Coordinates of C-alpha atoms in Angstrom, one line a residue:
X19 CA -21.6 6.4 -174.7
X20 CA -23.8 3.3 -173.8
X21 CA -21.3 2.4 -171.1
X22 CA -21.6 5.8 -169.6
X23 CA -25.4 5.5 -169.5
X24 CA -25.2 2.2 -167.7
X25 CA -23.0 3.6 -165.0
X26 CA -25.4 6.5 -164.5
X27 CA -28.3 4.1 -164.1
X28 CA -26.3 2.0 -161.6
X29 CA -25.4 5.0 -159.5
X30 CA -29.1 6.2 -159.5
X31 CA -30.3 2.8 -158.4
X32 CA -27.8 2.7 -155.6
X33 CA -28.9 6.3 -154.5
X34 CA -32.6 5.3 -154.5
X35 CA -31.8 2.2 -152.3
X36 CA -29.7 4.3 -149.9
X37 CA -32.4 7.0 -149.6
X38 CA -35.0 4.3 -148.8
X39 CA -32.9 2.9 -146.0
X40 CA -32.3 6.5 -144.7
X41 CA -36.0 7.4 -144.5
X42 CA -36.9 4.1 -143.0
X43 CA -34.3 4.5 -140.2
X44 CA -35.2 8.1 -139.7
X45 CA -38.9 7.3 -139.3
X46 CA -38.2 4.4 -137.0
X47 CA -36.1 6.6 -134.8
X48 CA -38.9 9.2 -134.6
X49 CA -41.3 6.7 -133.1
X50 CA -38.6 5.4 -130.7
X51 CA -37.8 2.1 -132.5
X52 CA -34.3 0.7 -132.2
X53 CA -32.5 0.3 -135.5
X54 CA -30.3 -2.7 -134.6
X55 CA -30.8 -5.7 -136.8
X56 CA -32.5 -7.9 -134.1
X57 CA -35.0 -5.2 -133.3
X58 CA -35.7 -4.4 -137.0
X59 CA -36.4 -8.0 -137.6
X60 CA -39.0 -8.1 -134.9
X61 CA -40.6 -4.7 -135.8
X62 CA -40.8 -5.4 -139.5
X63 CA -42.6 -8.7 -138.6
X64 CA -45.6 -6.7 -137.3
X65 CA -45.0 -7.2 -133.5
X66 CA -42.7 -5.1 -131.4
X67 CA -40.4 -5.9 -128.6
X68 CA -41.6 -3.5 -125.9
X69 CA -38.5 -4.0 -123.9
X70 CA -36.6 -2.2 -126.7
X71 CA -38.7 0.9 -126.5
X72 CA -38.0 3.9 -124.1
X73 CA -41.3 5.1 -122.7
X74 CA -42.2 7.9 -120.2
X75 CA -45.5 8.4 -118.4
X76 CA -47.4 11.5 -119.4
X77 CA -48.4 13.9 -116.6
X78 CA -51.0 16.6 -116.1
X79 CA -49.6 19.9 -117.2
X80 CA -50.5 21.5 -113.8
X81 CA -47.5 19.7 -112.3
X82 CA -45.2 21.8 -114.4
X83 CA -46.1 24.9 -112.4
X84 CA -45.0 23.5 -109.0
X85 CA -41.7 24.4 -107.6
X86 CA -39.6 22.3 -105.2
X87 CA -36.4 23.0 -103.3
X88 CA -34.6 21.9 -100.2
X89 CA -33.3 23.7 -97.1
X90 CA -33.0 23.4 -93.3
X91 CA -35.7 24.0 -90.7
X92 CA -35.0 27.1 -88.6
X93 CA -36.7 29.0 -85.8
X94 CA -38.9 31.8 -87.2
X95 CA -37.7 34.3 -84.7
X96 CA -35.4 34.4 -81.7
X97 CA -36.3 37.4 -79.6
X98 CA -33.5 39.0 -77.5
X99 CA -34.9 40.6 -74.4
X100 CA -32.9 43.8 -73.7
X101 CA -32.3 45.5 -70.4
X102 CA -33.6 49.1 -70.3
X103 CA -32.0 50.1 -67.0
X104 CA -28.5 50.2 -65.5
X105 CA -27.8 48.3 -62.3
X106 CA -26.4 45.3 -60.5
X107 CA -27.9 41.9 -61.1
X108 CA -29.4 40.5 -58.0
X109 CA -31.4 37.5 -59.4
X110 CA -31.5 35.4 -62.6
X111 CA -34.2 32.8 -62.0
X112 CA -34.1 31.2 -65.5
X113 CA -31.7 28.9 -67.3
X114 CA -31.2 27.8 -70.9
X115 CA -34.0 25.4 -71.9
X116 CA -36.6 26.8 -69.4
X117 CA -40.1 27.4 -70.6
X118 CA -41.4 30.8 -69.7
X119 CA -44.8 32.5 -69.9
X120 CA -45.5 36.1 -70.7
X121 CA -44.6 38.2 -67.7
X122 CA -42.3 35.7 -66.0
X123 CA -39.2 37.3 -64.3
X124 CA -36.0 36.8 -66.3
X125 CA -33.5 39.2 -64.6
X126 CA -33.8 41.3 -61.4
X127 CA -31.7 44.4 -60.8
X128 CA -30.9 46.3 -57.5
X129 CA -33.6 49.0 -57.4
X130 CA -31.9 51.3 -54.8
X131 CA -30.8 54.1 -57.1
X132 CA -34.0 53.9 -59.2
X133 CA -36.1 54.2 -56.0
X134 CA -34.2 57.4 -55.0
X135 CA -34.8 58.8 -58.4
X136 CA -38.5 58.2 -58.0
X137 CA -38.5 60.0 -54.6
X138 CA -36.7 63.0 -56.1
X139 CA -39.2 63.1 -59.0
X140 CA -42.1 63.0 -56.5
X141 CA -40.6 66.0 -54.5
X142 CA -40.2 68.0 -57.7
X143 CA -43.8 67.3 -58.7
X144 CA -45.0 68.4 -55.3
X145 CA -43.0 71.6 -55.5
X146 CA -44.4 72.4 -58.9
X147 CA -47.9 71.7 -57.8
X148 CA -47.5 74.0 -54.7
X149 CA -46.2 76.8 -57.0
X150 CA -49.3 76.5 -59.2
X151 CA -51.6 76.3 -56.3
X152 CA -50.1 79.5 -54.8
X153 CA -50.7 81.3 -58.1
X154 CA -54.3 80.2 -58.1
X155 CA -54.9 81.3 -54.5
X156 CA -56.7 84.7 -53.9
X157 CA -54.4 87.5 -52.6
X158 CA -53.9 88.0 -48.8
X159 CA -55.5 91.3 -47.7
X160 CA -52.4 92.1 -45.6
X161 CA -50.2 91.6 -48.7
X162 CA -52.4 93.9 -50.6
X163 CA -52.1 96.6 -47.9
X164 CA -48.4 96.2 -47.8
X165 CA -48.1 96.5 -51.6
X166 CA -50.2 99.6 -51.5
X167 CA -47.9 101.2 -48.8
X168 CA -44.9 100.3 -50.9
X169 CA -46.4 101.9 -53.9
X170 CA -47.2 105.1 -52.0
X171 CA -43.6 105.2 -50.6
X172 CA -42.2 104.8 -54.0
X173 CA -44.3 107.6 -55.4
X174 CA -43.3 109.9 -52.6
X175 CA -39.7 109.1 -53.2
X176 CA -40.1 109.8 -56.9
X177 CA -41.7 113.2 -56.1
X178 CA -38.8 114.1 -53.8
X179 CA -36.3 113.1 -56.4
X180 CA -38.1 115.1 -59.1
X181 CA -38.4 118.2 -56.7
X182 CA -34.6 118.3 -56.1
X183 CA -32.9 119.3 -52.8
X184 CA -34.7 121.6 -50.3
X185 CA -33.3 125.0 -49.2
X186 CA -32.5 123.5 -45.7
X187 CA -30.4 120.8 -47.3
X188 CA -28.5 123.3 -49.5
X189 CA -28.0 125.6 -46.5
X190 CA -26.6 122.8 -44.4
X191 CA -24.3 121.7 -47.2
X192 CA -23.0 125.3 -47.6
X193 CA -22.5 125.7 -43.8
X194 CA -20.5 122.4 -43.8
X195 CA -18.3 123.7 -46.6
X196 CA -17.8 127.1 -44.7
X197 CA -16.8 125.3 -41.5
X198 CA -14.3 123.1 -43.4
X199 CA -12.8 126.1 -45.0
X200 CA -12.6 128.0 -41.7
X201 CA -10.9 125.0 -40.0
X202 CA -8.3 125.0 -42.7
X203 CA -7.6 128.7 -42.3
X204 CA -7.3 128.3 -38.5
X205 CA -4.6 125.6 -39.0
X206 CA -2.7 127.9 -41.3
X207 CA -2.9 131.0 -39.1
X208 CA -2.4 129.3 -35.7
X209 CA -4.1 130.6 -32.5
X210 CA -5.3 134.2 -32.3
X211 CA -4.0 136.7 -29.8
X212 CA -7.1 136.3 -27.6
X213 CA -6.6 132.5 -27.6
X214 CA -3.0 133.0 -26.7
X215 CA -3.9 135.3 -23.8
X216 CA -6.5 132.8 -22.6
X217 CA -4.1 129.9 -22.8
X218 CA -1.4 131.9 -21.0
X219 CA -3.8 132.9 -18.3
X220 CA -5.0 129.4 -17.8
X221 CA -1.4 128.2 -17.6
X222 CA -0.5 130.9 -15.1
X223 CA -3.5 130.1 -13.0
X224 CA -2.7 126.4 -12.8
X225 CA 0.9 127.3 -11.9
X226 CA -0.2 129.5 -9.0
X227 CA -2.5 126.8 -7.9
X228 CA 0.3 124.3 -8.1
X229 CA 2.6 126.6 -6.0
X230 CA -0.1 127.1 -3.3
X231 CA -0.7 123.3 -3.1
X232 CA 3.0 122.8 -2.8
X233 CA 3.2 125.3 0.1
X234 CA 0.3 123.7 1.9
X235 CA 1.8 120.3 1.6
X236 CA 5.2 121.4 2.8
X237 CA 3.7 122.8 6.0
X238 CA 2.2 119.4 7.1
X239 CA 4.6 117.0 5.4
X240 CA 6.4 116.3 8.6
X241 CA 3.2 114.9 10.3
X242 CA 3.1 111.8 8.1
X243 CA -0.5 110.5 7.8
X244 CA -1.9 113.9 8.6
X245 CA -0.8 115.3 5.2
X246 CA -3.0 113.1 3.1
X247 CA -5.4 115.8 2.0
X248 CA -2.6 118.3 1.1
X249 CA -0.9 115.5 -0.9
X250 CA -4.0 114.9 -2.9
X251 CA -4.4 118.6 -3.6
X252 CA -0.8 118.8 -4.7
X253 CA -1.2 115.9 -7.1
X254 CA -4.4 117.4 -8.7
X255 CA -2.7 120.8 -9.1
X256 CA 0.3 119.1 -10.7
X257 CA -2.0 117.4 -13.2
X258 CA -3.9 120.5 -14.0
X259 CA -0.7 122.4 -14.6
X260 CA 0.7 119.8 -17.0
X261 CA -2.6 119.7 -19.0
X262 CA -2.6 123.5 -19.3
X263 CA 1.0 123.5 -20.3
X264 CA 0.4 120.8 -22.9
X265 CA -2.6 122.7 -24.3
X266 CA -0.6 125.9 -24.5
X267 CA 2.2 124.1 -26.3
X268 CA -0.1 122.4 -28.7
X269 CA -2.0 125.6 -29.5
X270 CA 1.2 127.5 -30.1
X271 CA 2.8 124.9 -32.4
X272 CA 2.2 125.3 -36.2
X273 CA -0.2 122.8 -37.9
X274 CA 1.2 119.5 -39.2
X275 CA 1.1 118.5 -42.9
X276 CA -1.4 115.7 -42.0
X277 CA -3.7 118.1 -40.3
X278 CA -3.6 120.5 -43.3
X279 CA -4.3 117.6 -45.8
X280 CA -7.2 116.3 -43.6
X281 CA -8.6 119.8 -43.6
X282 CA -8.3 120.1 -47.3
X283 CA -10.0 116.7 -47.7
X284 CA -12.9 117.9 -45.6
X285 CA -13.3 120.9 -47.8
X286 CA -13.4 118.7 -50.9
X287 CA -16.0 116.4 -49.5
X288 CA -18.2 119.3 -48.4
X289 CA -17.8 120.9 -51.9
X290 CA -18.8 117.6 -53.6
X291 CA -21.9 117.2 -51.3
X292 CA -23.0 120.7 -52.1
X293 CA -22.4 120.2 -55.9
X294 CA -24.3 117.0 -55.8
X295 CA -27.3 118.6 -54.1
X296 CA -27.3 121.4 -56.6
X297 CA -27.2 118.9 -59.6
X298 CA -30.1 116.9 -58.3
X299 CA -32.1 115.2 -59.7
X300 CA -29.9 113.2 -62.0
X301 CA -31.2 111.0 -64.8
X302 CA -30.1 107.9 -63.0
X303 CA -31.9 108.9 -59.8
X304 CA -35.1 109.7 -61.8
X305 CA -34.9 106.3 -63.6
X306 CA -34.3 104.4 -60.3
X307 CA -37.2 106.1 -58.6
X308 CA -39.5 105.5 -61.6
X309 CA -38.5 101.8 -61.7
X310 CA -39.3 101.5 -58.0
X311 CA -42.8 102.9 -58.6
X312 CA -43.4 100.6 -61.6
X313 CA -42.3 97.5 -59.6
X314 CA -44.5 98.4 -56.7
X315 CA -47.4 99.0 -59.0
X316 CA -46.8 95.6 -60.8
X317 CA -46.8 93.8 -57.4
X318 CA -50.0 95.5 -56.4
X319 CA -51.6 94.7 -59.7
X320 CA -50.6 91.0 -59.5
X321 CA -52.1 90.8 -56.0
X322 CA -55.3 92.5 -57.1
X323 CA -55.7 90.8 -60.5
X324 CA -54.1 87.4 -59.9
X325 CA -51.4 85.8 -62.1
X326 CA -51.2 86.4 -65.8
X327 CA -51.9 83.8 -68.5
X328 CA -48.2 83.5 -69.2
X329 CA -47.4 82.9 -65.5
X330 CA -50.1 80.3 -65.2
X331 CA -49.0 78.6 -68.4
X332 CA -45.4 78.5 -67.3
X333 CA -46.4 77.0 -63.9
X334 CA -48.6 74.4 -65.7
X335 CA -45.7 73.4 -68.0
X336 CA -43.4 73.0 -65.0
X337 CA -46.0 70.8 -63.4
X338 CA -46.4 68.7 -66.5
X339 CA -42.6 68.3 -66.9
X340 CA -42.3 67.2 -63.3
X341 CA -45.1 64.7 -63.8
X342 CA -43.4 63.3 -66.9
X343 CA -40.1 63.0 -65.0
X344 CA -41.9 61.0 -62.3
X345 CA -43.4 58.7 -64.9
X346 CA -40.0 58.1 -66.4
X347 CA -38.5 57.4 -63.0
X348 CA -41.3 55.0 -62.2
X349 CA -40.9 53.3 -65.6
X350 CA -37.2 52.9 -65.0
X351 CA -37.9 51.4 -61.6
X352 CA -40.3 48.9 -63.2
X353 CA -37.6 48.1 -65.8
X354 CA -35.3 46.9 -63.0
X355 CA -37.3 43.7 -63.4
X356 CA -36.8 42.2 -66.8
X357 CA -39.9 40.1 -67.7
X358 CA -40.7 37.8 -70.6
X359 CA -42.5 39.7 -73.4
X360 CA -43.5 36.5 -75.1
X361 CA -44.0 32.9 -74.1
X362 CA -41.3 30.6 -75.3
X363 CA -38.1 28.7 -74.4
X364 CA -34.9 30.3 -73.0
X365 CA -32.2 30.0 -75.7
X366 CA -29.4 31.9 -73.9
X367 CA -28.7 33.8 -70.7
X368 CA -26.0 36.6 -70.7
X369 CA -26.3 38.0 -67.2
X370 CA -25.0 36.8 -63.9
X371 CA -25.8 37.6 -60.3
X372 CA -23.5 40.4 -59.0
X373 CA -22.7 41.7 -62.5
X374 CA -23.0 45.4 -63.2
X375 CA -24.9 45.8 -66.4
X376 CA -25.9 48.7 -68.7
X377 CA -29.1 49.4 -70.5
X378 CA -29.1 47.9 -74.0
X379 CA -27.6 44.5 -72.9
X380 CA -29.4 41.6 -74.5
X381 CA -29.7 39.6 -71.2
X382 CA -31.9 36.7 -72.3
X383 CA -32.9 35.3 -75.7
X384 CA -36.3 33.7 -76.1
X385 CA -37.8 31.6 -79.0
X386 CA -41.0 29.8 -79.6
X387 CA -39.9 26.3 -80.7
X388 CA -43.3 25.7 -82.2
X389 CA -43.0 28.5 -84.7
X390 CA -40.7 27.1 -87.4
X391 CA -39.8 28.1 -91.0
X392 CA -38.0 26.7 -93.9
X393 CA -35.9 28.9 -96.3
X394 CA -35.2 27.4 -99.8
X395 CA -33.5 28.8 -102.9
X396 CA -35.8 29.1 -105.9
X397 CA -34.2 29.4 -109.4
X398 CA -34.8 32.7 -111.3
X399 CA -36.9 30.9 -113.9
X400 CA -39.3 29.7 -111.2
X401 CA -39.5 32.8 -108.9
X402 CA -42.3 34.3 -110.9
X403 CA -44.5 31.3 -109.9
X404 CA -44.2 32.0 -106.2
X405 CA -46.6 34.3 -104.3
X406 CA -47.0 35.2 -100.7
X407 CA -49.4 33.0 -98.7
X408 CA -49.0 30.3 -101.3
X409 CA -49.4 26.8 -99.9
X410 CA -46.5 24.3 -99.7
X411 CA -46.1 20.6 -99.0
X412 CA -43.1 19.8 -96.8
X413 CA -41.2 16.5 -96.3
X414 CA -38.5 16.2 -93.7
X415 CA -35.7 13.7 -94.2
X416 CA -35.6 12.8 -90.5
X417 CA -39.4 12.2 -90.4
X418 CA -40.1 10.4 -93.7
X419 CA -43.5 9.0 -92.5
X420 CA -45.0 12.4 -91.7
X421 CA -46.3 15.1 -94.1
X422 CA -46.1 18.7 -93.2
X423 CA -47.6 21.9 -94.7
X424 CA -46.7 25.6 -94.8
X425 CA -47.3 28.9 -96.5
X426 CA -45.0 31.3 -98.2
X427 CA -44.2 34.0 -95.7
X428 CA -41.3 36.0 -97.3
X429 CA -39.8 36.3 -100.8
X430 CA -36.4 37.9 -100.9
X431 CA -36.4 41.0 -103.2
X432 CA -32.7 40.4 -104.2
X433 CA -31.0 37.3 -105.6
X434 CA -28.0 35.2 -104.4
X435 CA -25.8 34.0 -107.2
X436 CA -23.4 31.1 -106.8
X437 CA -21.3 29.7 -109.7
X438 CA -23.5 31.5 -112.2
X439 CA -26.8 30.1 -110.8
X440 CA -29.2 32.8 -109.7
X441 CA -31.5 31.9 -106.8
X442 CA -34.0 33.8 -104.7
X443 CA -34.4 32.8 -101.0
X444 CA -38.1 32.0 -100.2
X445 CA -39.1 31.5 -96.6
X446 CA -42.0 29.1 -95.8
X447 CA -43.8 29.3 -92.4
X448 CA -44.7 25.8 -91.2
X449 CA -48.3 25.4 -90.2
X450 CA -50.2 22.9 -88.2
X451 CA -49.9 21.9 -84.6
X452 CA -48.1 18.5 -84.9
X453 CA -44.6 19.9 -84.9
X454 CA -43.3 18.3 -81.6
X455 CA -40.7 16.2 -83.3
X456 CA -39.5 18.9 -85.7
X457 CA -36.2 20.4 -84.7
X458 CA -34.2 23.4 -86.0
X459 CA -31.6 22.3 -88.5
X460 CA -33.4 19.3 -90.0
X461 CA -33.2 19.0 -93.7
X462 CA -36.5 19.3 -95.6
X463 CA -37.9 19.6 -99.1
X464 CA -40.7 22.0 -99.8
X465 CA -43.0 21.7 -102.8
X466 CA -44.7 25.0 -103.4
X467 CA -48.2 24.3 -104.8
X468 CA -49.8 26.3 -107.6
X469 CA -53.4 27.1 -107.0
X470 CA -54.1 27.8 -110.7
X471 CA -55.3 25.0 -113.0
X472 CA -53.1 24.4 -116.1
X473 CA -54.8 22.4 -118.9
X474 CA -53.1 19.8 -121.0
X475 CA -50.5 17.1 -120.6
X476 CA -46.7 17.0 -120.2
X477 CA -45.0 14.7 -122.7
X478 CA -41.4 14.2 -123.6
X479 CA -40.4 16.4 -126.5
X480 CA -38.7 13.4 -128.1
X481 CA -42.2 11.7 -128.4
X482 CA -43.5 14.3 -130.8
X483 CA -43.6 13.6 -134.5
X484 CA -44.3 16.1 -137.3
X485 CA -46.1 14.8 -140.3
X486 CA -47.9 16.7 -143.0
X487 CA -47.8 19.9 -140.9
X488 CA -49.5 18.1 -138.0
X489 CA -48.0 17.4 -134.6
X490 CA -48.5 13.9 -133.1
X491 CA -47.3 12.1 -130.0
X492 CA -46.5 8.4 -130.2
X493 CA -48.0 6.5 -127.2
X494 CA -48.4 2.8 -126.6
X495 CA -52.0 1.6 -126.9
X496 CA -52.7 -2.2 -126.7
X497 CA -49.0 -2.8 -127.0
X498 CA -48.7 -0.9 -130.3
X499 CA -47.2 2.6 -130.9
X500 CA -50.1 4.9 -131.7
X501 CA -49.9 8.4 -133.1
X502 CA -52.2 10.8 -131.3
X503 CA -52.8 14.3 -132.9
X504 CA -52.0 17.1 -130.4
X505 CA -51.5 20.8 -130.3
X506 CA -48.5 22.2 -128.4
X507 CA -49.0 24.9 -125.7
X508 CA -45.5 25.5 -124.4
X509 CA -42.3 23.8 -123.3
X510 CA -40.6 23.0 -120.1
X511 CA -37.0 22.0 -121.1
X512 CA -37.2 18.4 -122.4
X513 CA -40.9 18.4 -121.8
X514 CA -43.7 19.9 -123.9
X515 CA -47.2 20.9 -122.8
X516 CA -49.8 19.5 -125.3
X517 CA -53.6 19.5 -125.6
X518 CA -55.5 16.5 -126.9
X519 CA -58.9 14.9 -126.1
X520 CA -57.4 11.5 -126.9
X521 CA -54.7 11.5 -124.3
X522 CA -55.5 10.0 -120.9
X523 CA -53.9 9.4 -117.6
X524 CA -51.6 6.3 -117.7
X525 CA -50.5 6.8 -121.3
X526 CA -46.9 5.9 -121.9
X527 CA -45.2 8.1 -124.5
X528 CA -42.6 6.6 -126.7
X529 CA -39.6 8.8 -125.9
X530 CA -37.2 9.6 -123.1
X531 CA -35.7 12.5 -121.2
X532 CA -32.5 13.1 -119.2
X533 CA -34.5 14.9 -116.4
X534 CA -37.9 13.4 -115.5
X535 CA -40.9 13.4 -113.2
X536 CA -40.3 11.1 -110.2
X537 CA -43.2 9.2 -108.7
X538 CA -42.9 7.7 -105.3
X539 CA -46.3 6.1 -104.5
X540 CA -48.9 8.8 -104.9
X541 CA -46.5 11.7 -103.9
X542 CA -45.2 13.9 -106.7
X543 CA -41.6 15.0 -106.2
X544 CA -41.0 17.0 -109.3
X545 CA -38.9 17.2 -112.4
X546 CA -35.9 19.2 -113.6
X547 CA -32.4 19.8 -112.1
X548 CA -32.0 20.1 -108.4
X549 CA -32.3 23.6 -106.8
X550 CA -35.0 24.9 -109.1
X551 CA -35.2 25.4 -112.8
X552 CA -37.9 24.3 -115.3
X553 CA -40.6 22.9 -113.2
X554 CA -39.1 22.7 -109.8
X555 CA -35.9 21.4 -108.2
X556 CA -36.0 18.3 -106.1
X557 CA -33.6 15.4 -105.6
X558 CA -33.4 13.5 -108.9
X559 CA -31.4 10.5 -110.1
X560 CA -31.1 9.4 -113.8
X561 CA -32.3 5.9 -114.7
X562 CA -29.7 3.2 -115.4
X563 CA -29.7 1.0 -118.4
X564 CA -32.5 -1.1 -116.8
X565 CA -34.7 1.9 -116.3
X566 CA -34.3 2.1 -112.4
X567 CA -32.8 4.8 -110.3
X568 CA -29.6 4.2 -108.2
X569 CA -30.2 4.2 -104.5

């Protein structure tokens, strides 16, 4: 029993010794002391080997709100100058690299077709103006008299149509029908007895005359030239006889089918004319006559009262349309000369002399080489710190001895994710006038400045010590680690924002970080991983074992 008690006491003593070493080493590690035997010997002696401590300079907390990222300088805008007319290129007076002012000629087109279009538009405008002027002129008295006469004639015609055919017209139509019918009956019946007697007598008479002429001729025929008168009389008597004979034969022959049909056709026409007269006036005739009266009345009213409001408005619209067409034609003619809309440098020329081009071709591209911008990718954790018109300090790798400034011009509303890292493009407009040596494509780093004041200090989180419910940061004062009471106000990765009246600029906190604030002279470059993140992204290199950064 006693042996067992002894072993319990030995074990308890060993535990107490081990716990003592554990709490000593743990406390020393919290203040940044090294626990190797050589360091312990020096520390426990009351003085400390400062080379064995890892320290980091504290910083104002305002630096935690700055954001930095890199990108390439670019032109703010390249403006393509577009042709607005078709044609053949006759002149291209600029080349790539030329400086142009507003209004300088860039491309000239053949204006022949466009000039003809202007002339046609001018003629159309003149015709529309003449039409309107004619409407506005007072009526010619002669035209008024003529219109009145036309109206009177139209009214008389209407009255005649409404009255129908006269008795004389009906009698003439009936007589025409009777004559046609009688002619047809005569063809069917042939000549009458009286006509036959008359024809026979005429034939007999001409025969006797012929015989007498023949006897007279025979008496003197032997005398030769002396028989000329008797020969002529014989010839005339022969002709009269033949004519009488033909008339007798024609009269005594029956009528042909063609003659009968022609006679029937004449009867039908005469009957139609008579029926038409008896049916007058028809509705169509009345309508036509009334329309003629209405038209004549409207023409007279127009001459007397002038044009109507609708006619004037129509003429005015036609005139305005012609004026717009002329303006368009003149504008197209002016567009045959492509001129610089802005001052700048010619970046490209895409038109050649003799080339036929169409409207819409980007013939020349201009850019102002003095208006530059820098687009950088800002991490999602920092994008909320960026606002439009926020100032930025810019350093350019190719011009390390110069400092440039800018303002935030655009913030992309959507993100670009690469390998799981979410960034938002932010465009910064370079300001200032000393940009002569800056060229598009140069690599630059922008530090976007925060205009707000953030109180407190940035200290490494590893420099904080918790004791008795209080938070302290261990700093070196007079070569000795000193605990300073602080209150925490937030964290930035491996850094913590603290407030304390006892902290001051230049204090070295006992503790280290894997990402750090980098100081080059008096220019602040940032902390955190490249490309954005807590604080801002810059170009960072970890310290080596001796505390320096690799070059």
